[in-house]
């Protein structure tokens, strides 16, 4: 097992102390493997653990009254999943592995102890959770008020921004292991409509596709068309001092 994925992610925002890094590593003492398509947390079940994503992609989704699925968030290296356990006994979402994934399970009691010993970590996680909520609200507004092209463009911009923040871009490209159905469930579109929008973005010279790999050729134009705001940067000047 390598170093702490969560410490690596948080280290993009603040310079962590040795004690903070060691404490974060304590959340990742075990690895648990899930195959692609596995349900890690099921909606309405009573989960006992949260997870740090060590490797792979997942998504959080909710089943709507008409039987359709709304994907609310994609998760990858360094993300925390299952945080609803901090507020609810029953999970309000289903977390599913998009690829084969390796996760590190931990209890809320262990997280509580970490925050008690290292309040700056707790404050930083609170800030990042708030930023995630705003980002999700942006996408929900996009689904309700923008064109199909803008919805797909906004999702692409969001994934690029998040990958850039954690240093996971390969030049100007990323590997997005999502099916057109999954992109559709995240944007409120059919897979046929997603395919049409992706082809249009390629034809207009905004993106380049090769299998699951996407290169963003004109990010400024796509962000403007999609009315996208990068929410990955947060204010950290208010955080308490490290212990």
Short mmCIF file of C-alpha atoms in Angstrom, two decimals:
data_model
loop_
_atom_site.label_atom_id
_atom_site.label_comp_id
_atom_site.label_asym_id
_atom_site.label_seq_id
_atom_site.Cartn_x
_atom_site.Cartn_y
_atom_site.Cartn_z
CA UNK A 1 0.00 0.00 0.00
CA UNK A 2 1.34 3.45 -0.93
CA UNK A 3 1.01 6.76 0.90
CA UNK A 4 -2.27 8.37 1.90
CA UNK A 5 -4.43 9.26 -1.11
CA UNK A 6 -6.47 11.65 1.02
CA UNK A 7 -3.33 13.40 2.26
CA UNK A 8 -2.20 13.71 -1.34
CA UNK A 9 -5.50 15.36 -2.27
CA UNK A 10 -5.61 17.71 0.73
CA UNK A 11 -1.97 18.58 0.14
CA UNK A 12 -3.04 20.42 -3.01
CA UNK A 13 -4.78 22.96 -0.75
CA UNK A 14 -2.53 23.29 2.32
CA UNK A 15 0.91 22.17 3.41
CA UNK A 16 0.13 19.32 5.76
CA UNK A 17 2.11 18.76 8.93
CA UNK A 18 3.75 15.40 9.55
CA UNK A 19 1.18 14.70 12.27
CA UNK A 20 -1.70 15.45 9.90
CA UNK A 21 -0.26 13.18 7.21
CA UNK A 22 0.20 10.37 9.70
CA UNK A 23 -3.35 10.77 11.01
CA UNK A 24 -4.82 10.76 7.49
CA UNK A 25 -2.84 7.63 6.71
CA UNK A 26 -4.64 6.00 9.63
CA UNK A 27 -7.87 6.15 7.61
CA UNK A 28 -6.26 4.06 4.86
CA UNK A 29 -4.84 1.11 6.75
CA UNK A 30 -6.96 -1.43 4.86
CA UNK A 31 -7.61 -1.94 1.15
CA UNK A 32 -10.85 -3.39 -0.17
CA UNK A 33 -11.31 -4.34 -3.83
CA UNK A 34 -14.60 -4.05 -5.75
CA UNK A 35 -15.26 -5.20 -9.30
CA UNK A 36 -16.69 -2.89 -11.93
CA UNK A 37 -20.45 -2.63 -11.49
CA UNK A 38 -20.37 -3.55 -7.79
CA UNK A 39 -22.66 -1.63 -5.47
CA UNK A 40 -20.47 -0.35 -2.65
CA UNK A 41 -23.30 1.37 -0.76
CA UNK A 42 -26.97 0.82 -1.60
CA UNK A 43 -29.65 3.47 -1.27
CA UNK A 44 -31.66 3.08 1.97
CA UNK A 45 -29.23 0.58 3.50
CA UNK A 46 -27.50 1.32 6.81
CA UNK A 47 -23.80 1.61 5.97
CA UNK A 48 -21.26 1.28 8.75
CA UNK A 49 -18.25 2.56 6.86
CA UNK A 50 -17.05 5.41 4.70
CA UNK A 51 -14.23 5.10 2.18
CA UNK A 52 -11.24 6.83 0.66
CA UNK A 53 -10.86 6.07 -3.05
CA UNK A 54 -7.40 4.69 -3.69
CA UNK A 55 -7.86 3.60 -7.30
CA UNK A 56 -10.62 3.65 -9.93
CA UNK A 57 -13.87 5.54 -10.59
CA UNK A 58 -17.28 5.37 -8.91
CA UNK A 59 -20.50 7.34 -9.02
CA UNK A 60 -23.19 8.32 -6.53
CA UNK A 61 -26.76 8.10 -7.79
CA UNK A 62 -30.38 8.23 -6.68
CA UNK A 63 -33.33 6.31 -8.10
CA UNK A 64 -36.15 8.65 -9.14
CA UNK A 65 -39.87 8.01 -8.84
CA UNK A 66 -40.22 7.15 -12.53
CA UNK A 67 -37.54 4.46 -12.25
CA UNK A 68 -34.80 6.49 -13.92
CA UNK A 69 -31.39 7.08 -12.36
CA UNK A 70 -29.79 10.44 -11.63
CA UNK A 71 -26.01 10.34 -11.23
CA UNK A 72 -25.05 13.15 -8.90
CA UNK A 73 -21.30 12.83 -8.54
CA UNK A 74 -18.34 10.92 -9.97
CA UNK A 75 -15.56 9.91 -7.57
CA UNK A 76 -11.92 9.04 -8.14
CA UNK A 77 -8.45 9.00 -6.53
CA UNK A 78 -8.39 10.73 -3.13
CA UNK A 79 -12.14 11.34 -2.88
CA UNK A 80 -14.22 10.47 0.17
CA UNK A 81 -17.42 8.50 -0.37
CA UNK A 82 -20.26 7.62 1.97
CA UNK A 83 -20.10 10.89 3.92
CA UNK A 84 -23.91 10.86 4.18
CA UNK A 85 -23.28 8.44 7.08
CA UNK A 86 -22.27 11.50 9.11
CA UNK A 87 -25.83 12.82 8.89
CA UNK A 88 -28.15 9.88 8.19
CA UNK A 89 -28.53 6.30 9.38
CA UNK A 90 -29.95 5.25 5.98
CA UNK A 91 -27.97 6.04 2.86
CA UNK A 92 -29.74 8.56 0.57
CA UNK A 93 -27.67 7.40 -2.43
CA UNK A 94 -26.23 4.38 -4.16
CA UNK A 95 -22.47 4.29 -4.75
CA UNK A 96 -21.45 2.07 -7.66
CA UNK A 97 -18.03 1.14 -9.06
CA UNK A 98 -17.63 2.46 -12.62
CA UNK A 99 -14.33 0.59 -12.99
CA UNK A 100 -12.56 -1.94 -10.81
CA UNK A 101 -11.80 0.05 -7.65
CA UNK A 102 -9.67 -0.14 -4.54
CA UNK A 103 -11.16 1.59 -1.50
CA UNK A 104 -9.96 2.16 2.05
CA UNK A 105 -12.79 1.74 4.61
CA UNK A 106 -12.98 3.67 7.88
CA UNK A 107 -15.61 4.35 10.56
CA UNK A 108 -17.12 7.69 11.49
CA UNK A 109 -15.70 7.19 14.99
CA UNK A 110 -12.22 7.07 13.49
CA UNK A 111 -12.91 10.24 11.50
CA UNK A 112 -14.26 11.95 14.63
CA UNK A 113 -11.07 11.12 16.51
CA UNK A 114 -8.94 12.48 13.66
CA UNK A 115 -10.89 15.75 13.57
CA UNK A 116 -10.63 16.08 17.35
CA UNK A 117 -6.86 15.73 17.18
CA UNK A 118 -6.44 17.77 13.97
CA UNK A 119 -9.20 20.40 13.67
CA UNK A 120 -7.60 21.97 10.59
CA UNK A 121 -8.28 18.74 8.69
CA UNK A 122 -11.92 18.84 9.78
CA UNK A 123 -12.24 22.46 8.68
CA UNK A 124 -10.64 21.72 5.31
CA UNK A 125 -12.95 18.76 4.72
CA UNK A 126 -15.90 21.00 5.59
CA UNK A 127 -14.74 23.55 3.01
CA UNK A 128 -14.29 20.89 0.33
CA UNK A 129 -17.71 19.40 1.09
CA UNK A 130 -19.26 22.86 0.70
CA UNK A 131 -17.47 23.30 -2.64
CA UNK A 132 -18.75 19.89 -3.81
CA UNK A 133 -22.29 20.92 -2.88
CA UNK A 134 -22.02 24.12 -4.92
CA UNK A 135 -20.56 22.20 -7.87
CA UNK A 136 -23.45 19.74 -7.71
CA UNK A 137 -25.94 22.62 -7.55
CA UNK A 138 -24.31 24.11 -10.66
CA UNK A 139 -24.85 20.87 -12.55
CA UNK A 140 -28.44 20.49 -11.38
CA UNK A 141 -29.11 24.04 -12.59
CA UNK A 142 -27.43 23.15 -15.87
CA UNK A 143 -29.72 20.15 -16.31
CA UNK A 144 -32.79 22.26 -15.68
CA UNK A 145 -31.90 25.39 -17.65
CA UNK A 146 -29.34 24.76 -20.41
CA UNK A 147 -29.06 22.98 -23.74
CA UNK A 148 -27.96 19.38 -24.18
CA UNK A 149 -24.63 20.57 -25.59
CA UNK A 150 -24.05 22.83 -22.58
CA UNK A 151 -24.85 20.00 -20.14
CA UNK A 152 -22.33 17.64 -21.72
CA UNK A 153 -19.79 20.45 -22.01
CA UNK A 154 -20.22 21.40 -18.37
CA UNK A 155 -19.62 17.82 -17.22
CA UNK A 156 -16.47 17.56 -19.34
CA UNK A 157 -15.19 20.86 -17.93
CA UNK A 158 -15.94 19.72 -14.38
CA UNK A 159 -14.06 16.45 -14.79
CA UNK A 160 -11.08 18.23 -16.35
CA UNK A 161 -11.01 20.82 -13.55
CA UNK A 162 -11.11 18.17 -10.84
CA UNK A 163 -8.42 16.07 -12.53
CA UNK A 164 -6.23 19.14 -12.97
CA UNK A 165 -6.57 19.99 -9.28
CA UNK A 166 -5.17 16.60 -8.22
CA UNK A 167 -2.49 16.58 -10.92
CA UNK A 168 -4.08 13.74 -12.90
CA UNK A 169 -4.20 15.36 -16.36
CA UNK A 170 -2.10 13.80 -19.09
CA UNK A 171 -1.16 16.98 -20.94
CA UNK A 172 -4.51 18.32 -22.14
CA UNK A 173 -6.23 14.93 -22.01
CA UNK A 174 -7.82 12.54 -19.54
CA UNK A 175 -9.18 9.01 -19.64
CA UNK A 176 -12.91 9.14 -18.88
CA UNK A 177 -14.09 5.54 -18.35
CA UNK A 178 -17.78 6.42 -18.62
CA UNK A 179 -20.39 4.98 -20.93
CA UNK A 180 -22.71 7.26 -22.86
CA UNK A 181 -25.51 5.98 -20.63
CA UNK A 182 -23.63 7.10 -17.51
CA UNK A 183 -22.93 10.52 -19.02
CA UNK A 184 -26.62 10.68 -19.93
CA UNK A 185 -27.70 9.80 -16.39
CA UNK A 186 -25.45 12.59 -15.09
CA UNK A 187 -26.79 15.18 -17.54
CA UNK A 188 -30.44 14.16 -17.94
CA UNK A 189 -30.00 13.02 -21.55
CA UNK A 190 -30.42 9.80 -23.51
CA UNK A 191 -27.29 7.97 -24.63
CA UNK A 192 -28.24 8.76 -28.25
CA UNK A 193 -28.37 12.47 -27.44
CA UNK A 194 -25.03 12.28 -25.60
CA UNK A 195 -23.42 10.64 -28.63
CA UNK A 196 -24.78 13.39 -30.89
CA UNK A 197 -23.45 16.15 -28.62
CA UNK A 198 -20.02 14.52 -28.32
CA UNK A 199 -19.75 14.18 -32.10
CA UNK A 200 -20.72 17.84 -32.51
CA UNK A 201 -18.00 18.93 -30.06
CA UNK A 202 -15.46 16.90 -32.03
CA UNK A 203 -16.62 18.32 -35.36
CA UNK A 204 -16.37 21.87 -33.98
CA UNK A 205 -12.77 21.29 -32.90
CA UNK A 206 -13.48 21.68 -29.18
CA UNK A 207 -12.57 18.16 -28.08
CA UNK A 208 -10.76 15.20 -29.58
CA UNK A 209 -11.77 11.62 -28.76
CA UNK A 210 -9.92 8.34 -28.99
CA UNK A 211 -11.75 5.52 -27.25
CA UNK A 212 -12.32 6.63 -23.65
CA UNK A 213 -9.64 9.32 -23.91
CA UNK A 214 -10.71 12.95 -24.37
CA UNK A 215 -8.44 15.87 -25.20
CA UNK A 216 -9.83 19.32 -24.52
CA UNK A 217 -8.67 21.46 -27.44
CA UNK A 218 -10.57 24.67 -26.66
CA UNK A 219 -11.37 24.71 -22.96
CA UNK A 220 -12.10 28.43 -22.85
CA UNK A 221 -14.75 28.14 -25.56
CA UNK A 222 -16.37 25.07 -24.01
CA UNK A 223 -16.48 26.66 -20.55
CA UNK A 224 -18.10 29.78 -22.02
CA UNK A 225 -20.69 27.76 -23.96
CA UNK A 226 -21.51 25.66 -20.90
CA UNK A 227 -21.48 28.63 -18.49
CA UNK A 228 -19.08 26.55 -16.38
CA UNK A 229 -17.50 27.85 -13.17
CA UNK A 230 -14.53 25.98 -11.73
CA UNK A 231 -15.37 25.23 -8.07
CA UNK A 232 -12.24 23.22 -7.25
CA UNK A 233 -10.36 26.11 -5.63
CA UNK A 234 -11.43 27.08 -2.10
CA UNK A 235 -10.52 29.74 0.47
CA UNK A 236 -8.11 28.37 3.08
CA UNK A 237 -7.00 31.53 4.90
CA UNK A 238 -9.60 31.01 7.63
CA UNK A 239 -8.43 27.52 8.58
CA UNK A 240 -7.10 27.02 12.12
CA UNK A 241 -3.41 26.33 12.62
CA UNK A 242 -2.10 22.80 12.17
CA UNK A 243 -1.42 20.63 15.20
#
